[in-house]
Coordinates of C-alpha atoms in Angstrom, one line a residue:
X1 CA 3.6 -14.5 -3.4
X2 CA 2.9 -11.6 -5.8
X3 CA 2.8 -12.4 -9.5
X4 CA 2.1 -11.1 -13.0
X5 CA -0.5 -12.9 -15.2
X6 CA -0.3 -12.4 -19.0
X7 CA -3.6 -11.2 -20.3
X8 CA -2.6 -10.1 -23.8
X9 CA 0.5 -10.3 -26.1
X10 CA 3.4 -12.7 -25.8
X11 CA 5.7 -13.6 -22.9
X12 CA 7.8 -16.7 -22.3
X13 CA 6.0 -17.3 -19.0
X14 CA 2.2 -16.8 -18.7
X15 CA 2.6 -16.5 -14.9
X16 CA 5.6 -14.7 -13.5
X17 CA 6.4 -14.8 -9.8
X18 CA 7.9 -11.6 -8.4
X19 CA 10.5 -13.0 -6.1
X20 CA 13.0 -10.1 -6.3
X21 CA 12.9 -6.7 -4.8
X22 CA 13.2 -5.3 -8.3
X23 CA 11.8 -6.9 -11.5
X24 CA 12.7 -5.2 -14.8
X25 CA 10.5 -5.6 -17.9
X26 CA 12.0 -4.8 -21.3
X27 CA 13.5 -6.0 -24.6
X28 CA 17.1 -6.5 -23.3
X29 CA 18.1 -10.1 -22.6
X30 CA 19.2 -9.1 -19.1
X31 CA 15.7 -8.1 -18.1
X32 CA 13.8 -10.4 -15.7
X33 CA 10.7 -10.2 -18.0
X34 CA 11.7 -10.1 -21.6
X35 CA 9.2 -8.7 -24.1
X36 CA 10.3 -9.4 -27.7
X37 CA 8.8 -6.4 -29.4
X38 CA 10.7 -3.6 -31.2
X39 CA 8.4 -1.0 -29.7
X40 CA 9.4 -2.0 -26.2
X41 CA 12.5 -0.2 -24.8
X42 CA 15.5 -2.2 -23.7
X43 CA 14.7 -1.5 -20.0
X44 CA 11.1 -0.3 -20.3
X45 CA 9.7 -0.5 -16.8
X46 CA 10.3 -2.0 -13.4
X47 CA 8.3 -3.3 -10.4
X48 CA 9.8 -2.5 -7.0
X49 CA 8.9 -3.9 -3.6
X50 CA 9.2 -1.6 -0.6
X51 CA 8.2 -2.9 2.8
X52 CA 5.4 -5.1 1.5
X53 CA 4.1 -2.5 -1.0
X54 CA 4.7 -2.7 -4.7
X55 CA 5.3 0.1 -7.2
X56 CA 5.4 0.3 -11.0
X57 CA 7.9 2.7 -12.5
X58 CA 8.5 3.7 -16.1
X59 CA 12.2 3.8 -16.9
X60 CA 11.9 6.7 -19.3
X61 CA 10.7 4.4 -22.0
X62 CA 10.0 5.6 -25.5
X63 CA 6.4 4.4 -25.7
X64 CA 5.5 4.8 -22.1
X65 CA 3.9 2.5 -19.5
X66 CA 0.2 2.4 -18.7
X67 CA -1.4 1.4 -15.4
X68 CA -5.2 0.8 -15.6
X69 CA -5.3 2.6 -18.9
X70 CA -3.5 5.7 -17.6
X71 CA 0.0 6.7 -18.7
X72 CA 2.3 6.9 -15.7
X73 CA 5.2 9.4 -15.3
X74 CA 7.6 8.1 -12.8
X75 CA 6.4 5.7 -10.1
X76 CA 2.8 4.5 -9.2
X77 CA 1.7 2.1 -6.4
X78 CA 0.2 -1.2 -7.5
X79 CA -2.9 -2.8 -6.1
X80 CA -4.4 -6.2 -6.5
X81 CA -5.8 -6.9 -10.0
X82 CA -4.2 -3.7 -11.5
X83 CA -3.7 -3.9 -15.3
X84 CA -0.2 -3.1 -16.6
X85 CA 0.1 -2.3 -20.3
X86 CA 3.5 -2.1 -22.1
X87 CA 2.9 -1.5 -25.9
X88 CA 0.8 -4.5 -27.0
X89 CA 1.5 -6.6 -23.9
X90 CA -0.9 -6.6 -21.0
X91 CA -0.4 -8.1 -17.5
X92 CA -2.5 -8.1 -14.4
X93 CA -0.8 -7.7 -11.1
X94 CA -1.9 -10.0 -8.2
X95 CA -0.7 -10.0 -4.6
X96 CA -1.1 -13.8 -4.0
X97 CA -1.1 -16.9 -6.2
X98 CA -4.3 -19.0 -6.4
X99 CA -3.8 -22.6 -5.3
X100 CA -4.1 -24.0 -8.8
X101 CA -1.4 -21.6 -10.1
X102 CA 0.9 -22.5 -7.2
X103 CA 0.6 -26.2 -8.1
X104 CA 1.3 -25.6 -11.8
X105 CA 4.4 -23.5 -11.0
X106 CA 5.7 -26.0 -8.5
X107 CA 5.5 -28.8 -11.0
X108 CA 7.4 -26.9 -13.7
X109 CA 9.9 -24.9 -11.6
X110 CA 13.5 -25.8 -11.8
X111 CA 15.4 -27.0 -8.8
X112 CA 16.5 -24.1 -6.6
X113 CA 19.9 -24.5 -4.9
X114 CA 21.0 -22.9 -1.7
X115 CA 24.0 -20.6 -1.8
X116 CA 27.0 -21.8 0.2
X117 CA 27.2 -20.7 3.8
X118 CA 30.1 -18.3 4.0
X119 CA 30.7 -19.3 7.6
X120 CA 31.1 -23.0 6.8
X121 CA 34.6 -24.2 8.0
X122 CA 36.7 -26.0 5.4
X123 CA 40.3 -26.9 5.0
X124 CA 42.6 -23.9 4.3
X125 CA 43.8 -23.9 0.8
X126 CA 47.5 -25.0 0.7
X127 CA 49.4 -24.1 -2.5
X128 CA 52.0 -26.6 -3.5
X129 CA 55.0 -25.9 -5.7
X130 CA 54.8 -28.0 -8.8
X131 CA 58.5 -27.7 -9.2
X132 CA 59.3 -29.4 -5.9
X133 CA 61.0 -32.8 -6.1
X134 CA 61.9 -33.3 -9.8
X135 CA 60.8 -36.6 -11.4
X136 CA 63.7 -38.8 -12.5
X137 CA 64.0 -38.9 -16.3
X138 CA 64.6 -42.6 -16.3
X139 CA 61.8 -44.7 -14.8
X140 CA 62.7 -48.2 -13.8
X141 CA 60.7 -51.3 -12.8
X142 CA 59.1 -52.2 -9.5
X143 CA 58.0 -55.3 -7.7
X144 CA 54.3 -54.5 -8.3
X145 CA 53.6 -51.6 -10.6
X146 CA 50.4 -50.9 -12.6
X147 CA 49.3 -47.9 -14.8
X148 CA 46.0 -47.2 -16.3
X149 CA 44.9 -44.4 -18.7
X150 CA 42.7 -42.1 -16.6
X151 CA 40.9 -40.8 -19.6
X152 CA 39.7 -44.1 -21.0
X153 CA 40.2 -46.5 -18.1
X154 CA 36.7 -46.0 -16.7
X155 CA 35.0 -47.0 -19.9
X156 CA 37.1 -50.2 -20.1
X157 CA 36.9 -51.3 -16.5
X158 CA 37.2 -55.0 -15.9
X159 CA 34.5 -56.4 -13.6
X160 CA 36.0 -59.8 -13.0
X161 CA 36.3 -59.6 -9.2
X162 CA 33.1 -58.8 -7.3
X163 CA 31.5 -56.8 -10.1
X164 CA 28.4 -56.1 -7.9
X165 CA 30.6 -54.5 -5.2
X166 CA 32.3 -52.2 -7.8
X167 CA 29.0 -51.1 -9.4
X168 CA 27.5 -50.5 -6.0
X169 CA 30.4 -48.3 -5.0
X170 CA 30.4 -46.3 -8.2
X171 CA 26.6 -45.8 -8.0
X172 CA 26.8 -44.8 -4.4
X173 CA 29.3 -42.1 -4.9
X174 CA 27.7 -40.9 -8.2
X175 CA 24.3 -40.6 -6.5
X176 CA 25.8 -38.6 -3.7
X177 CA 27.7 -36.3 -6.0
X178 CA 24.7 -35.8 -8.2
X179 CA 22.9 -34.0 -5.4
X180 CA 25.8 -31.7 -4.5
X181 CA 26.9 -28.3 -6.0
X182 CA 29.2 -26.9 -3.4
X183 CA 32.8 -27.8 -4.2
X184 CA 33.9 -28.5 -0.7
X185 CA 31.0 -30.8 -0.1
X186 CA 31.7 -32.7 -3.4
X187 CA 35.4 -33.3 -2.5
X188 CA 34.8 -34.3 1.1
X189 CA 32.0 -36.6 0.1
X190 CA 34.3 -38.2 -2.4
X191 CA 37.0 -39.0 0.2
X192 CA 34.4 -40.3 2.7
X193 CA 33.0 -42.6 0.0
X194 CA 36.5 -43.8 -1.0
X195 CA 37.3 -44.7 2.6
X196 CA 34.2 -46.8 2.7
X197 CA 35.2 -48.6 -0.6
X198 CA 38.8 -49.0 0.5
X199 CA 39.0 -50.1 4.1
X200 CA 42.8 -50.4 3.9
X201 CA 43.2 -46.7 3.0
X202 CA 44.9 -44.7 5.8
X203 CA 45.1 -41.2 4.2
X204 CA 43.6 -39.5 1.2
X205 CA 43.6 -36.1 -0.4
X206 CA 42.4 -34.2 -3.5
X207 CA 44.5 -31.6 -5.2
X208 CA 43.0 -29.2 -7.8
X209 CA 44.9 -27.1 -10.3
X210 CA 44.2 -23.4 -10.3
X211 CA 42.7 -22.1 -13.5
X212 CA 45.0 -19.1 -13.6
X213 CA 48.3 -21.0 -13.1
X214 CA 49.8 -24.4 -12.8
X215 CA 49.8 -24.3 -9.0
X216 CA 48.2 -27.2 -7.3
X217 CA 46.0 -26.5 -4.3
X218 CA 45.0 -28.9 -1.5
X219 CA 41.2 -28.8 -1.4
X220 CA 40.3 -31.8 0.7
X221 CA 42.0 -34.3 3.0
X222 CA 41.0 -37.3 5.2
X223 CA 42.9 -39.5 7.7
X224 CA 41.5 -42.7 9.1
X225 CA 41.4 -43.0 12.9
X226 CA 41.8 -39.3 13.8
X227 CA 39.6 -36.2 13.9
X228 CA 42.4 -34.1 12.4
X229 CA 41.9 -34.5 8.7
X230 CA 44.3 -31.6 7.9
X231 CA 47.4 -33.6 9.1
X232 CA 48.0 -35.4 5.7
X233 CA 51.5 -35.4 4.3
X234 CA 51.9 -35.1 0.6
X235 CA 54.6 -36.2 -1.8
X236 CA 54.7 -34.2 -5.0
X237 CA 56.8 -36.9 -6.7
X238 CA 53.9 -39.3 -7.3
X239 CA 51.4 -36.5 -8.0
X240 CA 53.6 -34.9 -10.7
X241 CA 54.1 -38.2 -12.4
X242 CA 50.3 -38.8 -12.6
X243 CA 49.7 -35.3 -13.8
X244 CA 52.4 -35.4 -16.4
X245 CA 51.5 -38.8 -17.9
X246 CA 47.7 -38.6 -17.5
X247 CA 47.9 -42.1 -16.2
X248 CA 46.6 -43.6 -12.9
X249 CA 49.5 -45.0 -10.9
X250 CA 49.5 -48.0 -8.5
X251 CA 52.6 -48.8 -6.5
X252 CA 52.2 -51.7 -4.1
X253 CA 55.2 -50.6 -2.1
X254 CA 56.0 -47.0 -2.9
X255 CA 59.1 -46.9 -0.7
X256 CA 60.7 -49.6 -2.9
X257 CA 59.3 -48.4 -6.2
X258 CA 62.2 -47.6 -8.5
X259 CA 60.2 -44.7 -10.1
X260 CA 60.3 -42.9 -6.8
X261 CA 63.5 -44.3 -5.2
X262 CA 65.2 -40.9 -5.3
X263 CA 62.4 -39.2 -3.4
X264 CA 63.4 -38.5 0.2
X265 CA 59.8 -37.6 1.1
X266 CA 58.4 -41.1 0.4
X267 CA 60.7 -42.7 2.9
X268 CA 60.1 -40.1 5.5
X269 CA 56.3 -40.3 5.0
X270 CA 56.4 -44.1 5.4
X271 CA 53.9 -44.6 2.5
X272 CA 53.7 -48.3 1.5
X273 CA 51.0 -48.5 -1.1
X274 CA 49.7 -45.6 -3.2
X275 CA 47.0 -45.1 -5.8
X276 CA 47.1 -41.7 -7.6
X277 CA 44.5 -40.9 -10.3
X278 CA 44.5 -37.7 -12.4
X279 CA 41.0 -36.2 -13.0
X280 CA 40.3 -35.3 -16.6
X281 CA 37.6 -32.9 -17.7
X282 CA 35.5 -33.2 -20.8
X283 CA 38.0 -31.2 -22.8
X284 CA 40.8 -33.6 -21.9
X285 CA 42.5 -31.1 -19.5
X286 CA 43.8 -32.1 -16.1
X287 CA 41.7 -30.8 -13.1
X288 CA 43.9 -32.3 -10.4
X289 CA 44.4 -35.7 -8.7
X290 CA 42.9 -38.0 -6.2
X291 CA 45.3 -40.0 -4.1
X292 CA 44.8 -42.6 -1.3
X293 CA 47.6 -44.4 0.4
X294 CA 48.2 -47.0 3.1
X295 CA 51.1 -47.6 5.5
X296 CA 50.5 -51.3 6.2
X297 CA 52.7 -53.8 4.3
X298 CA 49.9 -56.4 4.3
X299 CA 47.2 -54.0 3.1
X300 CA 48.5 -53.1 -0.4
X301 CA 46.1 -51.9 -3.1
X302 CA 45.5 -54.1 -6.1
X303 CA 44.9 -53.7 -9.8
X304 CA 41.1 -54.0 -9.2
X305 CA 41.4 -51.2 -6.6
X306 CA 43.1 -49.0 -9.2
X307 CA 40.4 -49.7 -11.8
X308 CA 37.7 -48.9 -9.3
X309 CA 39.4 -45.6 -8.3
X310 CA 39.7 -44.6 -12.0
X311 CA 36.0 -45.4 -12.5
X312 CA 35.1 -43.2 -9.5
X313 CA 37.4 -40.3 -10.7
X314 CA 35.2 -39.8 -13.8
X315 CA 31.9 -38.8 -12.0
X316 CA 34.0 -36.8 -9.5
X317 CA 35.5 -34.8 -12.4
X318 CA 32.0 -34.2 -13.7
X319 CA 30.8 -33.1 -10.3
X320 CA 33.8 -30.7 -9.9
X321 CA 33.0 -29.1 -13.3
X322 CA 29.3 -28.8 -12.3
X323 CA 30.4 -27.2 -9.0
X324 CA 32.7 -24.8 -10.8
X325 CA 29.8 -23.8 -13.1
X326 CA 27.6 -23.4 -10.1
X327 CA 30.2 -21.1 -8.4
X328 CA 30.4 -19.1 -11.6
X329 CA 26.7 -18.8 -11.7
X330 CA 26.6 -17.5 -8.1
X331 CA 29.3 -15.0 -8.8
X332 CA 27.4 -13.8 -11.9
X333 CA 24.3 -13.5 -9.8
X334 CA 26.1 -11.4 -7.3
X335 CA 27.5 -9.2 -10.0
X336 CA 24.1 -8.9 -11.6
X337 CA 22.6 -7.9 -8.2
X338 CA 25.3 -5.3 -7.8
X339 CA 24.6 -4.0 -11.3
X340 CA 20.9 -3.8 -10.6
X341 CA 21.7 -1.7 -7.5
X342 CA 24.0 0.5 -9.5
X343 CA 21.3 1.0 -12.0
X344 CA 18.9 2.1 -9.3
X345 CA 21.5 4.5 -7.9
X346 CA 22.2 6.0 -11.3
X347 CA 18.6 6.4 -12.1
X348 CA 18.3 8.2 -8.8
X349 CA 20.8 10.8 -10.1
X350 CA 18.7 11.6 -13.2
X351 CA 15.8 14.0 -12.8
X352 CA 12.6 12.3 -11.6
X353 CA 10.4 15.1 -13.0
X354 CA 10.6 17.6 -15.9
X355 CA 10.6 21.4 -15.3
X356 CA 7.2 23.2 -15.4
X357 CA 7.8 26.7 -16.7
X358 CA 5.3 29.0 -18.3
X359 CA 5.6 29.1 -22.1
X360 CA 8.0 26.1 -22.2
X361 CA 7.9 22.3 -22.7
X362 CA 10.6 19.8 -21.8
X363 CA 11.1 16.2 -22.6
X364 CA 14.0 13.7 -22.3
X365 CA 15.1 10.2 -23.0
X366 CA 17.9 8.1 -21.4
X367 CA 19.0 4.6 -22.2
X368 CA 22.3 3.0 -21.2
X369 CA 24.0 0.5 -23.5
X370 CA 24.8 -1.7 -20.5
X371 CA 23.1 -1.8 -17.1
X372 CA 24.7 1.5 -16.2
X373 CA 26.2 4.1 -18.4
X374 CA 28.2 7.3 -18.6
X375 CA 25.7 9.7 -20.3
X376 CA 24.4 12.4 -18.0
X377 CA 21.7 15.1 -18.0
X378 CA 20.1 17.3 -15.4
X379 CA 17.8 20.3 -14.8
X380 CA 19.0 22.8 -12.2
X381 CA 16.6 25.6 -11.3
X382 CA 17.9 28.9 -10.0
X383 CA 16.2 31.0 -7.3
X384 CA 15.5 33.8 -9.8
X385 CA 13.5 31.6 -12.1
X386 CA 16.2 30.7 -14.6
X387 CA 16.8 27.1 -15.5
X388 CA 20.1 25.3 -16.3
X389 CA 20.1 22.3 -18.6
X390 CA 23.2 20.2 -18.4
X391 CA 24.2 17.2 -20.6
X392 CA 27.4 15.3 -20.6
X393 CA 29.2 12.2 -21.8
X394 CA 31.9 10.4 -19.9
X395 CA 34.5 8.6 -22.0
X396 CA 33.8 4.8 -21.9
X397 CA 30.7 3.0 -20.5
X398 CA 29.7 0.6 -17.8
X399 CA 30.4 0.9 -14.1
X400 CA 33.6 3.1 -14.4
X401 CA 31.8 5.6 -16.6
X402 CA 28.7 5.6 -14.3
X403 CA 30.9 6.4 -11.2
X404 CA 32.4 9.4 -13.1
X405 CA 28.9 10.4 -14.1
X406 CA 27.8 10.5 -10.4
X407 CA 30.7 12.8 -9.7
X408 CA 29.9 15.0 -12.6
X409 CA 26.3 15.3 -11.3
X410 CA 27.4 16.8 -8.0
X411 CA 30.2 18.9 -9.4
X412 CA 27.9 20.6 -12.0
X413 CA 25.4 21.6 -9.4
X414 CA 28.0 22.9 -7.1
X415 CA 29.7 25.0 -9.8
X416 CA 26.4 26.4 -11.3
X417 CA 25.1 27.4 -7.9
X418 CA 28.4 29.0 -6.7
X419 CA 29.3 31.0 -9.8
X420 CA 27.4 33.9 -11.3
X421 CA 28.8 33.5 -14.8
X422 CA 28.2 30.3 -16.8
X423 CA 31.8 30.5 -18.2
X424 CA 33.2 30.6 -14.6
X425 CA 31.1 27.6 -13.7
X426 CA 32.5 25.6 -16.6
X427 CA 36.0 26.7 -15.8
X428 CA 35.7 25.6 -12.2
X429 CA 34.2 22.3 -13.3
X430 CA 37.2 21.7 -15.7
X431 CA 39.7 22.5 -12.9
X432 CA 37.9 20.1 -10.6
X433 CA 37.9 17.3 -13.1
X434 CA 41.5 17.9 -14.2
X435 CA 42.8 17.8 -10.7
X436 CA 40.8 14.7 -9.7
X437 CA 43.5 12.1 -10.8
X438 CA 41.3 10.4 -13.4
X439 CA 44.2 9.7 -15.7
X440 CA 43.4 10.1 -19.4
X441 CA 39.7 10.0 -19.0
X442 CA 37.8 13.0 -20.2
X443 CA 34.2 14.3 -20.2
X444 CA 32.3 16.3 -22.7
X445 CA 29.8 18.7 -21.2
X446 CA 27.3 21.3 -22.4
X447 CA 25.7 23.8 -20.0
X448 CA 22.8 26.0 -21.0
X449 CA 21.0 28.6 -18.9
X450 CA 17.5 29.5 -20.1
X451 CA 15.9 32.8 -18.9
X452 CA 12.1 32.4 -19.4
X453 CA 11.7 36.2 -18.9
X454 CA 14.0 37.3 -21.7
X455 CA 13.8 33.9 -23.6
X456 CA 17.6 34.0 -23.9
X457 CA 19.5 30.7 -23.9
X458 CA 23.2 31.0 -23.0
X459 CA 25.5 28.1 -23.9
X460 CA 29.0 27.1 -22.8
X461 CA 30.3 23.9 -24.5
X462 CA 33.2 21.7 -23.4
X463 CA 33.8 19.5 -26.4
X464 CA 30.2 18.2 -26.5
X465 CA 28.1 17.8 -29.6
X466 CA 26.5 21.2 -30.4
X467 CA 22.8 21.7 -29.7
X468 CA 20.4 21.6 -32.6
X469 CA 18.0 24.6 -33.1
X470 CA 14.6 23.6 -34.6
X471 CA 12.8 26.6 -36.2
X472 CA 9.6 26.6 -38.2
X473 CA 11.5 26.2 -41.4
X474 CA 14.7 24.3 -40.7
X475 CA 17.1 22.7 -38.1
X476 CA 20.8 23.5 -37.6
X477 CA 23.6 23.1 -35.1
X478 CA 24.5 26.3 -33.3
X479 CA 27.4 27.5 -31.2
X480 CA 30.0 25.3 -33.0
X481 CA 32.7 28.0 -33.2
X482 CA 32.6 28.7 -29.4
X483 CA 33.0 25.1 -28.4
X484 CA 36.1 24.3 -26.2
X485 CA 37.9 21.1 -25.4
X486 CA 36.5 18.4 -23.2
X487 CA 36.8 18.6 -19.4
X488 CA 40.0 17.1 -17.9
X489 CA 42.4 17.8 -20.8
X490 CA 43.7 21.3 -20.2
X491 CA 43.3 22.6 -16.6
X492 CA 43.7 26.3 -17.4
X493 CA 41.4 26.2 -20.4
X494 CA 39.2 29.3 -20.9
X495 CA 35.6 28.9 -22.2
X496 CA 33.4 31.2 -24.3
X497 CA 29.6 31.6 -24.1
X498 CA 27.1 31.8 -26.9
X499 CA 23.7 33.4 -26.4
X500 CA 20.6 32.8 -28.6
X501 CA 17.1 34.3 -28.1
X502 CA 14.4 31.6 -28.6
X503 CA 11.5 32.6 -30.7
X504 CA 8.0 31.3 -30.3
X505 CA 7.7 27.7 -31.6
X506 CA 11.5 27.1 -31.6
X507 CA 13.1 24.1 -29.9
X508 CA 16.6 23.2 -28.7
X509 CA 17.6 19.6 -28.9
X510 CA 20.6 18.2 -26.9
X511 CA 22.0 14.7 -27.4
X512 CA 25.0 12.4 -27.0
X513 CA 27.0 10.5 -29.6
X514 CA 24.9 7.4 -29.0
X515 CA 22.6 9.0 -31.5
X516 CA 24.9 10.1 -34.2
X517 CA 27.1 6.9 -33.9
X518 CA 24.3 4.4 -34.0
X519 CA 25.3 1.8 -36.6
X520 CA 23.3 -0.3 -39.0
X521 CA 24.2 -3.9 -40.1
X522 CA 26.3 -2.5 -43.0
X523 CA 28.4 -0.5 -40.5
X524 CA 27.0 2.9 -41.7
X525 CA 26.5 5.4 -38.9
X526 CA 23.4 7.5 -38.4
X527 CA 25.4 10.7 -38.5
X528 CA 24.7 14.4 -37.8
X529 CA 23.2 15.2 -41.1
X530 CA 20.6 12.5 -40.9
X531 CA 19.7 13.7 -37.4
X532 CA 19.4 17.3 -38.5
X533 CA 17.2 16.2 -41.5
X534 CA 14.9 14.3 -39.2
X535 CA 14.6 17.2 -36.6
X536 CA 13.8 19.7 -39.4
X537 CA 10.9 17.5 -40.7
X538 CA 9.9 16.0 -37.4
X539 CA 6.9 17.0 -35.2
X540 CA 6.9 20.2 -33.1
X541 CA 5.5 18.5 -30.0
X542 CA 8.6 17.6 -27.8
X543 CA 7.2 14.2 -26.7
X544 CA 6.4 13.1 -30.3
X545 CA 9.7 14.5 -31.5
X546 CA 11.7 12.3 -29.1
X547 CA 9.6 9.2 -29.8
X548 CA 9.8 9.8 -33.5
X549 CA 13.6 10.2 -33.4
X550 CA 14.1 7.0 -31.4
X551 CA 11.8 5.1 -33.7
X552 CA 13.8 6.4 -36.7
X553 CA 17.1 5.3 -35.1
X554 CA 15.6 1.8 -34.3
X555 CA 14.5 1.5 -37.9
X556 CA 18.0 2.5 -39.0
X557 CA 20.0 0.1 -36.9
X558 CA 17.4 -2.7 -37.4
X559 CA 18.0 -5.2 -34.5
X560 CA 21.7 -4.4 -34.2
X561 CA 22.9 -4.2 -30.6
X562 CA 23.1 -0.7 -29.2
X563 CA 26.8 0.2 -29.0
X564 CA 26.7 3.3 -26.8
X565 CA 24.6 5.1 -24.2
X566 CA 21.8 7.4 -25.6
X567 CA 20.6 10.6 -24.0
X568 CA 18.2 13.2 -25.5
X569 CA 16.8 16.5 -24.0
X570 CA 14.5 18.8 -25.8
X571 CA 13.4 22.3 -24.6
X572 CA 10.7 24.2 -26.6
X573 CA 9.2 27.7 -26.3
X574 CA 5.5 27.5 -26.9
X575 CA 3.9 29.5 -29.7

């Protein structure tokens, strides 16, 4: 098993097993390896396994990732004993765990549970109408009737008759349930245990209440003496009374019980003795009911039986809650896995290398507020040597914005490579987005074509933040007057182009509103003027300029959570 060993710095785990195909290292709480250092990017780097080979990839981090002392740009293969450096934290990568390390991890590792087998056959969920068979308003007496508060009855159980048998029964079921996390297993094991405790029980079932409604669902049934456990008949009359009162109900002869005398179903079901116990969770809410019944007149349930069933219902309720939490955890794990895959796909849309053009330097930075985001940038080279730089921002964030970003990626390339004029490309792009049925979503987009022969940069802006020109003396936003509306608002919109000739030593900085709308703890925003001031006084080198800008923003927001996606692209003409 490959693993990382901490050599320098701080990590919650000194030895980290690489059990996933993708392991992300960074400052964000969703990372598999969390590095609590402000200099570390939220998603800084990742280790990927491909057919038994392992690769280290820098995720466009601000302060870079080093492998064996060398800064990596993109992806590099890992070998045994390689040294990985992220800011002030150093790991060594190893392909196999030594025996002593395996022992230490085995002693400390939490219990791993198996996911439920999707092919496992269980009873089909049957939804019952809670309004069926109305309960009589007046409740009369009965020959043998007993009620017990289901919420407190288990803590006041009387052990006068065979206490050792009761305790053994409770412990037996509790021990079995304590080892189960799959809901169907919990419920079926409960009924099997109850049939051992109550040899006079002929039928039993467990109903659970849906969290989204008051509908009751049949989740488990059992019938003595037959292999068909699904053929259990249910009367909602008794169930509803137990659910409404919160009390466990015992009727020694249900057919003669005056509480249920108006129920036609009881006489047709030939139920003679019934115990029905509501299951109460830790918040006092009703989860559902457990009911067992018998048809034999000489095999009625007793008060002791009712107390015992109430005592059993308490650990069953806890087991159901634990099972529900386990199911939620599995669903969250599946969602997390899907998001990780979506992150990989989105990173695949972004450029994996920066342009190499004589007399020019390029640098960029991208960071999503969530796992995936709606910011977009791209470099599109033309056959004649020109280069298009595209940047965009899809309204919203998360998976919906990321899907639109993926569409924008392909649409921009198609329009740029099939239209001679930049304005025609933006017009075609706007028509495509407007006619795509995206509703009220819109996209800001800025396209620039740089001609390295003439050093002319031509802009067409669809509602995006204007680029900032950094000269030797100042910084300023350009092309503001020629900016149009965002894509997707007006299908027949016409766009105008702006052309600027870059001089030696000048830079163009493109960015999204995650920069200007970054907010500090006092709810003040970073703003355009603060950005321009920093660019004007910042370093000329494009790498240092981007790093310095991100450090300045981090200092401004101070540990406040990033609210929006961030994207920066810088193009500079060398002196």
